[in-house]
mmCIF file of C-alpha atoms in Angstrom:
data_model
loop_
_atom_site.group_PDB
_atom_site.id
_atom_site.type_symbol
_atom_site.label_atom_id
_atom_site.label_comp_id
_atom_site.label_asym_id
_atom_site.label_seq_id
_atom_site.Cartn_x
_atom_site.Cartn_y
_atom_site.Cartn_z
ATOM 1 C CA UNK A 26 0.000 0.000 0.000
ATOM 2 C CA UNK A 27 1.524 3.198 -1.068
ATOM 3 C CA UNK A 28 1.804 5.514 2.634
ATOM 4 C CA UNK A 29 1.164 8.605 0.659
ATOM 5 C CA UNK A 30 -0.824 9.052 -2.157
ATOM 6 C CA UNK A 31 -1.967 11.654 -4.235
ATOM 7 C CA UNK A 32 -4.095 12.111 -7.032
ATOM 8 C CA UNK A 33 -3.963 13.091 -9.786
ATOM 9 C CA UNK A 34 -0.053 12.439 -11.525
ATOM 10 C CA UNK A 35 -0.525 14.846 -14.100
ATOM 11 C CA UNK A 36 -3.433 17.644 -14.515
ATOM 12 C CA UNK A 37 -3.538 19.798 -17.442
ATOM 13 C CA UNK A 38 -5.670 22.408 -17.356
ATOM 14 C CA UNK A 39 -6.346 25.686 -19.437
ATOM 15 C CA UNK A 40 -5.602 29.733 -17.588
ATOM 16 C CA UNK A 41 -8.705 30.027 -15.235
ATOM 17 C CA UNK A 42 -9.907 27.446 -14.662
ATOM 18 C CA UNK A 43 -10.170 25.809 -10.850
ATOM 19 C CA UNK A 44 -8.332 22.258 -10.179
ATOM 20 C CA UNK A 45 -7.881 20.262 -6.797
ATOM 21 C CA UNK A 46 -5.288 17.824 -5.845
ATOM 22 C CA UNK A 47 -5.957 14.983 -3.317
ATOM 23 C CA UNK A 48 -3.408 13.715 -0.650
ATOM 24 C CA UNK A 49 -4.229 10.739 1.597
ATOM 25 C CA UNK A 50 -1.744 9.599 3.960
ATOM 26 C CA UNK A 51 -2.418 5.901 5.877
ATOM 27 C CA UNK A 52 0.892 6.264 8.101
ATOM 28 C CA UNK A 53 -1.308 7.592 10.747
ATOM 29 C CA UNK A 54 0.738 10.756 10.803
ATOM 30 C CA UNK A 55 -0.423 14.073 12.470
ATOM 31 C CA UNK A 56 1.069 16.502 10.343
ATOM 32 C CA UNK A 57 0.538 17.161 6.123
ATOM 33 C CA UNK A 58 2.641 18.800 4.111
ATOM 34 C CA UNK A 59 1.941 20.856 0.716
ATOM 35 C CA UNK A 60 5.234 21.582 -1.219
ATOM 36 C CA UNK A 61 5.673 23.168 -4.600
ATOM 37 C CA UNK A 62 8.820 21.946 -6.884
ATOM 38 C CA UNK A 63 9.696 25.038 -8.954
ATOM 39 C CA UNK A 64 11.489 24.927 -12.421
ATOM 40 C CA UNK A 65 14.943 24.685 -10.808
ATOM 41 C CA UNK A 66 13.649 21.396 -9.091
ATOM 42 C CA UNK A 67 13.972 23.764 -5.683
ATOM 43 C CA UNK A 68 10.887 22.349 -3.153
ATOM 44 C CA UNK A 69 9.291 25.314 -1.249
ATOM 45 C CA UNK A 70 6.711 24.750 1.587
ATOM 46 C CA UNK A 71 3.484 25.879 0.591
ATOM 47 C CA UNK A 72 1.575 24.856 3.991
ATOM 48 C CA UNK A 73 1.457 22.432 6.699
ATOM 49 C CA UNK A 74 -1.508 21.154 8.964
ATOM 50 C CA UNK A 75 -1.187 19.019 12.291
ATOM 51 C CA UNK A 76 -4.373 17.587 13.312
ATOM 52 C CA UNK A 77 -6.264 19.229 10.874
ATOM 53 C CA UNK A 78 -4.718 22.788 11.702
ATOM 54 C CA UNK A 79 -2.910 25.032 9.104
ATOM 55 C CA UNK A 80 0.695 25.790 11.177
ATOM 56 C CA UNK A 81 2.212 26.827 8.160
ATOM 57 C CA UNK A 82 0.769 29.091 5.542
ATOM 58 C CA UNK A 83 3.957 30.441 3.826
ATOM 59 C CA UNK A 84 3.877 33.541 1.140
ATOM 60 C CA UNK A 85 1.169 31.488 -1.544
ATOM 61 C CA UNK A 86 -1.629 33.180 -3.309
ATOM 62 C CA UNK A 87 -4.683 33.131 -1.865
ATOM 63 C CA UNK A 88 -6.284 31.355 -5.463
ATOM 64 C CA UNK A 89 -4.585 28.398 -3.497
ATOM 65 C CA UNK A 90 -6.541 27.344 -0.200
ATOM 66 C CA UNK A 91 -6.319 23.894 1.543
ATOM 67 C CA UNK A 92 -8.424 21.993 2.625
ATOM 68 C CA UNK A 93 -7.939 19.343 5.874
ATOM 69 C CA UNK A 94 -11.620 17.410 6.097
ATOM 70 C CA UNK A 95 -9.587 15.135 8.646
ATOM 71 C CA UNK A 96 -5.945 14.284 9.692
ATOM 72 C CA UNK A 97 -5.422 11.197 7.137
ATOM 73 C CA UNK A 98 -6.161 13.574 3.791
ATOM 74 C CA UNK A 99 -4.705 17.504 2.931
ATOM 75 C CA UNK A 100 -6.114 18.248 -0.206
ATOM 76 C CA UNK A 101 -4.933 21.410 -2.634
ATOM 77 C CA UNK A 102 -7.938 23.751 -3.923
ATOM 78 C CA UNK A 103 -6.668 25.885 -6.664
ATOM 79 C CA UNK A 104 -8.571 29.074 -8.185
ATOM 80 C CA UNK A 105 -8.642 30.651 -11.279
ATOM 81 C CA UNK A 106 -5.105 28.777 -12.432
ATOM 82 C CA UNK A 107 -2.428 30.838 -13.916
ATOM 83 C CA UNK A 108 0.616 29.604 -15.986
ATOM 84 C CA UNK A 109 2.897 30.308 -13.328
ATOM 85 C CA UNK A 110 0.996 27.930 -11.445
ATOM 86 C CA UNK A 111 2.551 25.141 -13.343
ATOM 87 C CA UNK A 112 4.471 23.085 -11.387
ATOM 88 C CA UNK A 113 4.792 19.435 -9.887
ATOM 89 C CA UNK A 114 3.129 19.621 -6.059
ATOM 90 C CA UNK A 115 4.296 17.276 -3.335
ATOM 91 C CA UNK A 116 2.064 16.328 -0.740
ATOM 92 C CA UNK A 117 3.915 15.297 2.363
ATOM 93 C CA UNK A 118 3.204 13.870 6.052
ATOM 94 C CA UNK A 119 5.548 13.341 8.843
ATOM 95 C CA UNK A 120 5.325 11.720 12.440
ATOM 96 C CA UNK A 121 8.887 12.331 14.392
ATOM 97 C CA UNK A 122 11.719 11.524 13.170
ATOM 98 C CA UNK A 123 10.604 10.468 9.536
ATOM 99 C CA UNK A 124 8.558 12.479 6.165
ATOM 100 C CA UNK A 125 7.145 10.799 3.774
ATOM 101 C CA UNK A 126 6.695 12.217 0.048
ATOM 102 C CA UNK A 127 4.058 11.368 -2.727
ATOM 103 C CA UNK A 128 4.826 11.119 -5.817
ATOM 104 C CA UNK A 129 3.852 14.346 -6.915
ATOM 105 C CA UNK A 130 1.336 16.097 -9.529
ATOM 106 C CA UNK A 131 3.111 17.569 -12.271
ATOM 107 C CA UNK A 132 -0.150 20.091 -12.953
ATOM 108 C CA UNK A 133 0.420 21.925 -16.518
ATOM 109 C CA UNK A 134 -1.484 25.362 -17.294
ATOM 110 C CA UNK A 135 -1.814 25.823 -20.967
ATOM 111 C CA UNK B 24 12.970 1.242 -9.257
ATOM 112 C CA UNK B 25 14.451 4.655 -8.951
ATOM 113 C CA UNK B 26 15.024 5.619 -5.108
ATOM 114 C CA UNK B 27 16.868 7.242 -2.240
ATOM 115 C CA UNK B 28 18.360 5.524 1.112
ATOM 116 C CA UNK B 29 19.596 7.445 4.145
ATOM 117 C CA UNK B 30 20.581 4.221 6.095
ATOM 118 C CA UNK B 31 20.444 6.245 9.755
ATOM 119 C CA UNK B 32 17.752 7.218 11.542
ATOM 120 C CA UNK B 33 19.767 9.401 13.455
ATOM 121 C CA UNK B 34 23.391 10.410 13.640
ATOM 122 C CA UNK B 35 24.389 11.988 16.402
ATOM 123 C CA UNK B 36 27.781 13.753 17.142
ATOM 124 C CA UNK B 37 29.657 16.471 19.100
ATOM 125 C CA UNK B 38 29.897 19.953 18.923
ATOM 126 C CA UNK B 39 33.475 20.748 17.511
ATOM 127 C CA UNK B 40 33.833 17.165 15.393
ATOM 128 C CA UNK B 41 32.653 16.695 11.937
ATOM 129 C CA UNK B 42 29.956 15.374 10.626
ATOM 130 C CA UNK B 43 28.583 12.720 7.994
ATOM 131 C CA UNK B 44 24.918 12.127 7.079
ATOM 132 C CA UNK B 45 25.048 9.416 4.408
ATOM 133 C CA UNK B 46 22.900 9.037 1.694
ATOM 134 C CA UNK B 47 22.790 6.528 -1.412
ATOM 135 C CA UNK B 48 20.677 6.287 -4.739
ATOM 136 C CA UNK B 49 19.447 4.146 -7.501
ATOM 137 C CA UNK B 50 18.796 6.364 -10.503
ATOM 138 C CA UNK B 51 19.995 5.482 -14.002
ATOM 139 C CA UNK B 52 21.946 8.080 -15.817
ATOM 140 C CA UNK B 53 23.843 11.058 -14.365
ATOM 141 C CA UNK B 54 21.528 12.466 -11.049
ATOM 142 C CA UNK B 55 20.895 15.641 -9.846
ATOM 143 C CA UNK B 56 21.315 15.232 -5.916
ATOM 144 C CA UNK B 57 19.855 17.759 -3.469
ATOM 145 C CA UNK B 58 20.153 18.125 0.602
ATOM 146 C CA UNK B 59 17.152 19.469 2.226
ATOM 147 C CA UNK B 60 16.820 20.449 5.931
ATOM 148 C CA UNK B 61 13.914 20.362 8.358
ATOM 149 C CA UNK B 62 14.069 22.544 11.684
ATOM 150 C CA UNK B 63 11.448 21.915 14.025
ATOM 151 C CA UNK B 64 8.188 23.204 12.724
ATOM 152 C CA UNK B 65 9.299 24.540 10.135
ATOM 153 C CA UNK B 66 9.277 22.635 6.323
ATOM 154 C CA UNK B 67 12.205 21.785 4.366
ATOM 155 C CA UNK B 68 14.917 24.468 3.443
ATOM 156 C CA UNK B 69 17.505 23.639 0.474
ATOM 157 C CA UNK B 70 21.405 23.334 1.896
ATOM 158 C CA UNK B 71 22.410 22.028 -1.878
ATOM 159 C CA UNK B 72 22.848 20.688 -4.537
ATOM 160 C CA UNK B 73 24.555 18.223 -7.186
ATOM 161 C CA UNK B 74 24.341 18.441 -11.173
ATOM 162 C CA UNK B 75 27.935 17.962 -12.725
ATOM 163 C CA UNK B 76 31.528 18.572 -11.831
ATOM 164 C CA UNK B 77 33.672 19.218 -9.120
ATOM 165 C CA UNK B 78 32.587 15.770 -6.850
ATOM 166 C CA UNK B 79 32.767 18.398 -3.844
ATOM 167 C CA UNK B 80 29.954 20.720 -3.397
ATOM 168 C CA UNK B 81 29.656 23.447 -0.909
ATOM 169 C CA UNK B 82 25.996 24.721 0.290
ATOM 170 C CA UNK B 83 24.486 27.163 2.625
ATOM 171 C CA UNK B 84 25.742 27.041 6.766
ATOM 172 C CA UNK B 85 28.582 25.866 5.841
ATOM 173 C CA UNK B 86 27.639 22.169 4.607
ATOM 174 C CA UNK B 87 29.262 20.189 1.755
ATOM 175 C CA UNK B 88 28.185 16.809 0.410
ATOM 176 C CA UNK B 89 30.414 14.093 -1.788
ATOM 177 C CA UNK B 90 29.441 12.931 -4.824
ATOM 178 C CA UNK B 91 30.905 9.434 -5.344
ATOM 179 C CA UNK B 92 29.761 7.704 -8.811
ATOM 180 C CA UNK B 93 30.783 4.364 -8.449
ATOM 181 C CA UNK B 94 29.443 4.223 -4.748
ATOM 182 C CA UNK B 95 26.120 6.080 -5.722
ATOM 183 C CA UNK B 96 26.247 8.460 -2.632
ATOM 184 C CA UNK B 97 25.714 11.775 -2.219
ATOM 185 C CA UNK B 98 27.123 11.881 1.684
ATOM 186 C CA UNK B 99 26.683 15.215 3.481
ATOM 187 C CA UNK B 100 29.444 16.643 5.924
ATOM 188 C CA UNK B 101 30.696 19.497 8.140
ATOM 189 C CA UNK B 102 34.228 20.324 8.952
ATOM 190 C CA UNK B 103 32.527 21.132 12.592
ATOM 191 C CA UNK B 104 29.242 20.611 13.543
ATOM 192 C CA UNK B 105 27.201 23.274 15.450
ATOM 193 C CA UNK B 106 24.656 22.023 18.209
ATOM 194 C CA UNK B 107 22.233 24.433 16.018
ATOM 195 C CA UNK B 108 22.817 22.378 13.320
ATOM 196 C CA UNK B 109 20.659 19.430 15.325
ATOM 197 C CA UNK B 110 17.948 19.031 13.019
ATOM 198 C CA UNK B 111 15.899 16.327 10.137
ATOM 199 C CA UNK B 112 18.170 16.160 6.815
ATOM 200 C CA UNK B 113 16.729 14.758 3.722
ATOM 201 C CA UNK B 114 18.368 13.526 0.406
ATOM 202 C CA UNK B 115 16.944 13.485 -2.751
ATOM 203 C CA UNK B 116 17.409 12.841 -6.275
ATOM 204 C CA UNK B 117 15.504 14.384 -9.403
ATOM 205 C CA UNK B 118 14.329 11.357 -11.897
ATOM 206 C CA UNK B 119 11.861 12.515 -14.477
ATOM 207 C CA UNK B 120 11.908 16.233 -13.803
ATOM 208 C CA UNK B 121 10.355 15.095 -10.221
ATOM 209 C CA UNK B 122 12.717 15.023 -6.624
ATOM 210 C CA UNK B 123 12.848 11.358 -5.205
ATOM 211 C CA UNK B 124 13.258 11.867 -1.317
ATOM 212 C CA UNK B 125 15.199 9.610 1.405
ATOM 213 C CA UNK B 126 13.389 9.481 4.542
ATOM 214 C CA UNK B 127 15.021 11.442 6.613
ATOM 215 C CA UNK B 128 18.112 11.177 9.291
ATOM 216 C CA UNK B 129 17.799 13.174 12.540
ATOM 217 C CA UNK B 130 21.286 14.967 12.889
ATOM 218 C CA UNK B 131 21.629 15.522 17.122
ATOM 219 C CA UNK B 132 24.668 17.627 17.971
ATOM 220 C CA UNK B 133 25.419 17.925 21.374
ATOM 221 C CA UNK B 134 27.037 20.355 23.693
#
């Protein structure tokens, strides 16, 4: 069983249009991670929850909002997507000493 | 299957001596490496990075990691390790325009 998973692996999507990526961890972890890989493969934190509460809510746009419904799934609301926006998102959760990455969604806006 | 080890769950070391967090990979072709650290509530901040040349490569607080080819390791070291330097470090290697990370090795430096 994959620990973290998130769906989907790829999204393509036109300028303005609103996507959401799903994260569902089954490690039993309190804390989620959103991470964005730029073009220079450099991950930045986007936000974090533990227990269903946003601790880290770096400098993102507000078009980007997540969403906690409990503490085994983070998912990634996007509005009104921009080209910029393209990117491949990590979804993360930790417990300790250990994180735990999924594979990413390489989202393209055309 | 493409991946990242870090073999220790936690190294831990004292203030003044150096340090080694290893790391290996299984990637085909030539990797880009990366080491990635994670302070307490805080997410993951960038120390460096590997694409080509010099085996040696220096990063940020004063950090370098060894690229070694035919051991497929990408180990990261101080001269002299810093008790403020206690802290989660991850590896990771790009494959497919996408980072592959290890899981993590808890670096404790103390006093």
């Amino acid at each position: 069983d994959t620990a973290v998973s998130q769906t989907p692996k790829y999204l393509v999507t036109q300028m303005g249009n609103d996507k959401s990526i799903k994260c569902e961890q089954n490690l039993g972890h309190d804390t989620m991670y959103w991470y964005k890989q730029d073009s220079k493969k450099f991950l930045k934190i986007m936000f974090s929850y533990n227990n269903k509460e946003l601790i880290i809510n770096e400098t993102v746009p507000n078009r980007f909002s997540p969403k906690s419904p409990d503490k085994a799934h983070l998912n990634l609301h996007i509005n009104s997507l921009e080209l910029g926006d393209s990117a491949v998102y990590f979804c993360a959760s930790s417990a300790r000493e250990k994180l735990f990455f999924g594979s990413g969604t390489q989202l393209s806006v055309l | 299957a493409q991946s990242v080890a870090q073999p220790e769950d936690q190294v831990n070391v004292a203030e003044g001596n150096p340090l080694t967090v290893k790391c290996t990979y299984s990637v085909s072709g030539n990797p880009y490496l990366f080491w990635y650290v994670q302070y307490p509530n805080r997410g993951l901040q960038f120390l460096l990075k590997y694409i080509t040349g010099d085996n040696l490569v220096k990063g940020s607080y004063g950090f370098e990691a060894e690229f070694n080819k035919s051991q497929t390791s990408f180990h990261l070291k101080k001269p002299s390790a810093l008790v403020s330097d206690s802290a989660l470090y991850f590896c990771a290697v790009e494959f497919t325009d996408k980072l592959i990370f290890g899981t993590g090795t808890r670096l404790q430096v103390f006093p």
